[in-house]
PDB file of C-alpha atoms in Angstrom:
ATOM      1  CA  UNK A 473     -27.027  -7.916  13.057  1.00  0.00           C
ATOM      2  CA  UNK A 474     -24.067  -6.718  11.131  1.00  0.00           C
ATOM      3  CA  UNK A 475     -21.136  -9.256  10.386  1.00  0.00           C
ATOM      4  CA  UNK A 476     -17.437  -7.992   9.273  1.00  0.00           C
ATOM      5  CA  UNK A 477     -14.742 -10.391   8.119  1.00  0.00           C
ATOM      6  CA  UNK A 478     -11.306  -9.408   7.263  1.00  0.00           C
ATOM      7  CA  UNK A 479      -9.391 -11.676   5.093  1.00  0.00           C
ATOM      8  CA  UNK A 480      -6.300 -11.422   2.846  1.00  0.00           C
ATOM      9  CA  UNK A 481      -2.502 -13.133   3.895  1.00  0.00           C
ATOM     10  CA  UNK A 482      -1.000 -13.426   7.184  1.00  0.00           C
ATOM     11  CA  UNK A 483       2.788 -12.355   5.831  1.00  0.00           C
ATOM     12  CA  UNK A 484       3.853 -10.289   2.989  1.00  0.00           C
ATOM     13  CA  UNK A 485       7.961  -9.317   1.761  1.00  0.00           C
ATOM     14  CA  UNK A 486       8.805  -5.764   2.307  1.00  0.00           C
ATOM     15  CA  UNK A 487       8.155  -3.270  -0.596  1.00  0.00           C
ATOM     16  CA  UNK A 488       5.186  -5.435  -1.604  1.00  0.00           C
ATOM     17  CA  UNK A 489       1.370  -4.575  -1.363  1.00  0.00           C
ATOM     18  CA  UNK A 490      -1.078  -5.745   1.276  1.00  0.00           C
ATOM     19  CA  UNK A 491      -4.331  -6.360  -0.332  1.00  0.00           C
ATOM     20  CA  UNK A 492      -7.375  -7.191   2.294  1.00  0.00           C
ATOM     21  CA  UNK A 493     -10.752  -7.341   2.029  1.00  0.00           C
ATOM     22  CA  UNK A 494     -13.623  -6.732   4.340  1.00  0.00           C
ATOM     23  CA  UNK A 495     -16.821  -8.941   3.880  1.00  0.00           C
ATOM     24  CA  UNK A 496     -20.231  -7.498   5.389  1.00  0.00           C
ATOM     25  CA  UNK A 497     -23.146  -9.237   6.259  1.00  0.00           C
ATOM     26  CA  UNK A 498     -26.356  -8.332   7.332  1.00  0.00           C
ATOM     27  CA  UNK A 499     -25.555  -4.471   5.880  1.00  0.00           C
ATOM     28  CA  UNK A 500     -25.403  -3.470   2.820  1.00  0.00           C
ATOM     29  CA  UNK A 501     -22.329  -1.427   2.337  1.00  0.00           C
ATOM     30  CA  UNK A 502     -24.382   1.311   0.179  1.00  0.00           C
ATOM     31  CA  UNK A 503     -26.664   1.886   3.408  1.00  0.00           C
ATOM     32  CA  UNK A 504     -27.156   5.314   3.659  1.00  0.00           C
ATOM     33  CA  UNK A 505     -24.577   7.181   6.290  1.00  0.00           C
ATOM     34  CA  UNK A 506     -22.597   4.243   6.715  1.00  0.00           C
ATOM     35  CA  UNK A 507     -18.932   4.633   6.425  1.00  0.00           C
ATOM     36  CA  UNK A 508     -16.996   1.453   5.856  1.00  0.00           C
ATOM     37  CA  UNK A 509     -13.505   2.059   7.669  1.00  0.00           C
ATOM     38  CA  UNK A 510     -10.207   0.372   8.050  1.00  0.00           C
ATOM     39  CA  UNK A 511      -7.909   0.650  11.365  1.00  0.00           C
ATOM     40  CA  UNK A 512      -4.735  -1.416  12.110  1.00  0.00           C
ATOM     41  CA  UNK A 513      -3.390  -1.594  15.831  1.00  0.00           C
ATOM     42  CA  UNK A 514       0.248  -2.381  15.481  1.00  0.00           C
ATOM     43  CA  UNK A 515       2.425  -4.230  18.359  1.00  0.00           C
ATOM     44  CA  UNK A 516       2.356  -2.899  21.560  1.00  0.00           C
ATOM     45  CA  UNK A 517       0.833   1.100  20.035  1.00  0.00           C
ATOM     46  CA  UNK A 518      -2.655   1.887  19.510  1.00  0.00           C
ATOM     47  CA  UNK A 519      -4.738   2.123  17.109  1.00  0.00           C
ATOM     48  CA  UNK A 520      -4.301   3.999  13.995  1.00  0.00           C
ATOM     49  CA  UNK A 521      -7.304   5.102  11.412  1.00  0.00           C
ATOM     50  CA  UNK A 522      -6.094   4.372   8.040  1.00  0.00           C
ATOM     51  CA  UNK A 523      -8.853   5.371   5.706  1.00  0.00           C
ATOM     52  CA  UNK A 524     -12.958   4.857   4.798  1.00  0.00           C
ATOM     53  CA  UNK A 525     -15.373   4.275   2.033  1.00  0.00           C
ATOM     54  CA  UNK A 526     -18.620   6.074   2.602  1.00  0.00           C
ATOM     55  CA  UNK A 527     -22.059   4.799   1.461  1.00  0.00           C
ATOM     56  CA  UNK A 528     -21.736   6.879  -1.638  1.00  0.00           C
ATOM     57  CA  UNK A 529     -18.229   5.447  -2.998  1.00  0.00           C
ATOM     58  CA  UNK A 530     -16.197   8.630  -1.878  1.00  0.00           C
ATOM     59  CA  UNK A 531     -13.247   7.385  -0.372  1.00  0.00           C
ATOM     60  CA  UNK A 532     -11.195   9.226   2.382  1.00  0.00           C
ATOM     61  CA  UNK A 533      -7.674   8.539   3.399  1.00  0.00           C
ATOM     62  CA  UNK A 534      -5.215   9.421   6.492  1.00  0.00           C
ATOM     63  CA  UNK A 535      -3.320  12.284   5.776  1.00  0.00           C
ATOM     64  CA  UNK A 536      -0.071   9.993   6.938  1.00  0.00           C
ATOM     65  CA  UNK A 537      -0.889   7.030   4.807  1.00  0.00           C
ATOM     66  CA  UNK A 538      -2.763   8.498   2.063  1.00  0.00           C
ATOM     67  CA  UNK A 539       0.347   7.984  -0.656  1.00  0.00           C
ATOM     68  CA  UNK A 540       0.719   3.918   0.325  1.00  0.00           C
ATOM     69  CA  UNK A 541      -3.362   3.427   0.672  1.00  0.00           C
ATOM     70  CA  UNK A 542      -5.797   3.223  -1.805  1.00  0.00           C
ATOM     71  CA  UNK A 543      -9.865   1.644  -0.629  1.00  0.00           C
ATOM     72  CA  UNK A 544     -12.474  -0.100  -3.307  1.00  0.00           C
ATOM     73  CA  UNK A 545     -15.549  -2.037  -3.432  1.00  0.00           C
ATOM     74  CA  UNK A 546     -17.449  -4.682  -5.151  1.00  0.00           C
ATOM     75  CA  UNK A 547     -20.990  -3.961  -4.183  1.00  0.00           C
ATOM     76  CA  UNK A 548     -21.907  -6.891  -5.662  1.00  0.00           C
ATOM     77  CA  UNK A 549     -20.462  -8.685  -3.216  1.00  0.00           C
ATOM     78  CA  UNK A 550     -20.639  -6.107  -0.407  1.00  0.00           C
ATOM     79  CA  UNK A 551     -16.906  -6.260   0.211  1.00  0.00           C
ATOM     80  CA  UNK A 552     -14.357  -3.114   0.532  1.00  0.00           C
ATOM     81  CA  UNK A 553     -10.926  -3.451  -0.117  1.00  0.00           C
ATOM     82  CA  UNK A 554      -7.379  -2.273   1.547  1.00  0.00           C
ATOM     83  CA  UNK A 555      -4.670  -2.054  -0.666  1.00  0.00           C
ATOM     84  CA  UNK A 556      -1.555  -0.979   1.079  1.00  0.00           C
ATOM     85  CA  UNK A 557       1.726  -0.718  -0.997  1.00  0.00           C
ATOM     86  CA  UNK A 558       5.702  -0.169  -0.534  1.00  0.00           C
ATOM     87  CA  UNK A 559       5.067  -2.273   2.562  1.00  0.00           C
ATOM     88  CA  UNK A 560       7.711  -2.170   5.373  1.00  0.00           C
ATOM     89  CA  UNK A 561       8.431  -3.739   8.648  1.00  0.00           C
ATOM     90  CA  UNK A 562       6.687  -0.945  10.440  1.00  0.00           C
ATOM     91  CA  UNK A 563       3.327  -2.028   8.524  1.00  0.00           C
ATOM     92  CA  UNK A 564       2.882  -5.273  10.955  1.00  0.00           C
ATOM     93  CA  UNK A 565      -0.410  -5.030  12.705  1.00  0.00           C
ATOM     94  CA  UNK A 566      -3.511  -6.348  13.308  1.00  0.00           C
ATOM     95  CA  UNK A 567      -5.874  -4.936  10.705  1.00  0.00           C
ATOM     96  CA  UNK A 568      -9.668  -3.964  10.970  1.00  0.00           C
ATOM     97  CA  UNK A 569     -12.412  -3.359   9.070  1.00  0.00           C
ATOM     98  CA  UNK A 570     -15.065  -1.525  10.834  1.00  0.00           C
ATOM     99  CA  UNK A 571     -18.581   0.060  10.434  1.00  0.00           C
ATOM    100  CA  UNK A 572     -19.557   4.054  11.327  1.00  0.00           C
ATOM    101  CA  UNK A 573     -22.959   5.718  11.147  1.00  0.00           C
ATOM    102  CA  UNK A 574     -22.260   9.472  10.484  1.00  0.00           C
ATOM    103  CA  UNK A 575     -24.784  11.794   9.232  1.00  0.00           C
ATOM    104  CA  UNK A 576     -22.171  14.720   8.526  1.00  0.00           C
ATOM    105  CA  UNK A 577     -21.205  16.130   5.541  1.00  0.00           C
ATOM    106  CA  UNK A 578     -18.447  14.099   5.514  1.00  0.00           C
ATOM    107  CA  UNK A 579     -16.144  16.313   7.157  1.00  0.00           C
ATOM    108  CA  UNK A 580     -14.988  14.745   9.753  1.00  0.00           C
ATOM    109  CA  UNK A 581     -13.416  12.342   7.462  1.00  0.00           C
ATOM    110  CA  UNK A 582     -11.744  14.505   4.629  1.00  0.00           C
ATOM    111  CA  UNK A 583     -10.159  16.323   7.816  1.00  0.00           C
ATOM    112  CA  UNK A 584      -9.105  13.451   9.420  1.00  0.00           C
ATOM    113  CA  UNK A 585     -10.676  13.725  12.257  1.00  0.00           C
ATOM    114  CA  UNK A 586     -11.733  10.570  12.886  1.00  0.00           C
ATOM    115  CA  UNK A 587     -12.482   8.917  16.544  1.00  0.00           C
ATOM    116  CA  UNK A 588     -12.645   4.856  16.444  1.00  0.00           C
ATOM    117  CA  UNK A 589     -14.420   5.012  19.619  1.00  0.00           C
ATOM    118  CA  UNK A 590     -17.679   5.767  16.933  1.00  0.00           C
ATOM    119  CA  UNK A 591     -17.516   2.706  15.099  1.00  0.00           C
ATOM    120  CA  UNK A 592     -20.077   0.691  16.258  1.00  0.00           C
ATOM    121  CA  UNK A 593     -19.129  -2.495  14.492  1.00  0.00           C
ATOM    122  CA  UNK A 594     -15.813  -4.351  14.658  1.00  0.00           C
ATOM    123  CA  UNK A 595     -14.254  -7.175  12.277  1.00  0.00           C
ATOM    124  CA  UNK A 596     -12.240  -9.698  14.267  1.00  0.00           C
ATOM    125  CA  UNK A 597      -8.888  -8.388  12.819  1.00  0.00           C
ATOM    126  CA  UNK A 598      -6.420  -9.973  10.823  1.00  0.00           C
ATOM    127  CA  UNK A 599      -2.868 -10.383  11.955  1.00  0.00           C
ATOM    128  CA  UNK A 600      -0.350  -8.863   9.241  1.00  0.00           C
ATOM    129  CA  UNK A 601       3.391  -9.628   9.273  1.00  0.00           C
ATOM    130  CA  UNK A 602       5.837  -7.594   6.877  1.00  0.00           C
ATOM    131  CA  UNK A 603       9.018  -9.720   6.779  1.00  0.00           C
ATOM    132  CA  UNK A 604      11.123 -11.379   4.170  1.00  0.00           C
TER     133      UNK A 604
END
């Protein structure tokens, strides 16, 4: 059974970068049509797809967050990352890391049009707070 973890700090200063990582167990992250995903569910909205690394390393970003986000991964550690920069107040959220099996063409995520109700695997979340 597939285990995610997210992990990284609880508060960051404004204009800084969030870096969080998402460790996977019982998957290996380079499974074939497995996309590795991130989603953040801010106070009181819902939630909000942020980006993915696919089995193959191609990484795929929201359109709105796309110039602040930027996803890695150390395979040898099956981890992905989240680095999120030029942080602001409106950044707070709880942050996910999530799992997707998607035998497309990869479509679906270069146009964005991603649904979180297909993730079939959930981290716990990780409570982010952007304040000075």
């Amino acid at each position: 059974q597939v285990q995610l973890q997210e992990s990284g700090p609880g508060l960051v200063k404004p204009s800084q970068t969030l870096s969080l990582i998402c460790t996977v167990s019982g998957d290996s992250i380079t499974s074939t049509y497995y996309y590795w995903n991130w989603i953040r569910q801010p106070p009181g909205k819902g939630l909000e797809w942020m980006g993915a690394i696919a089995f193959s390393g191609t990484t795929y970003y929201s359109p709105s967050l796309k110039s602040r986000t930027s996803i890695s991964r150390d395979t040898s550690k099956n981890q992905f990352t989240l680095q999120l920069s030029s942080l602001t107040p409106e950044d707070t959220a709880v942050y996910y890391c999530a799992r997707h099996r998607y035998f497309g063409d990869g479509s679906r995520y270069s146009t964005g049009k991603v649904n979180v109700a297909d993730f079939d695997s959930w981290g716990q979340g990780t409570q982010v707070t952007v304040s000075s």
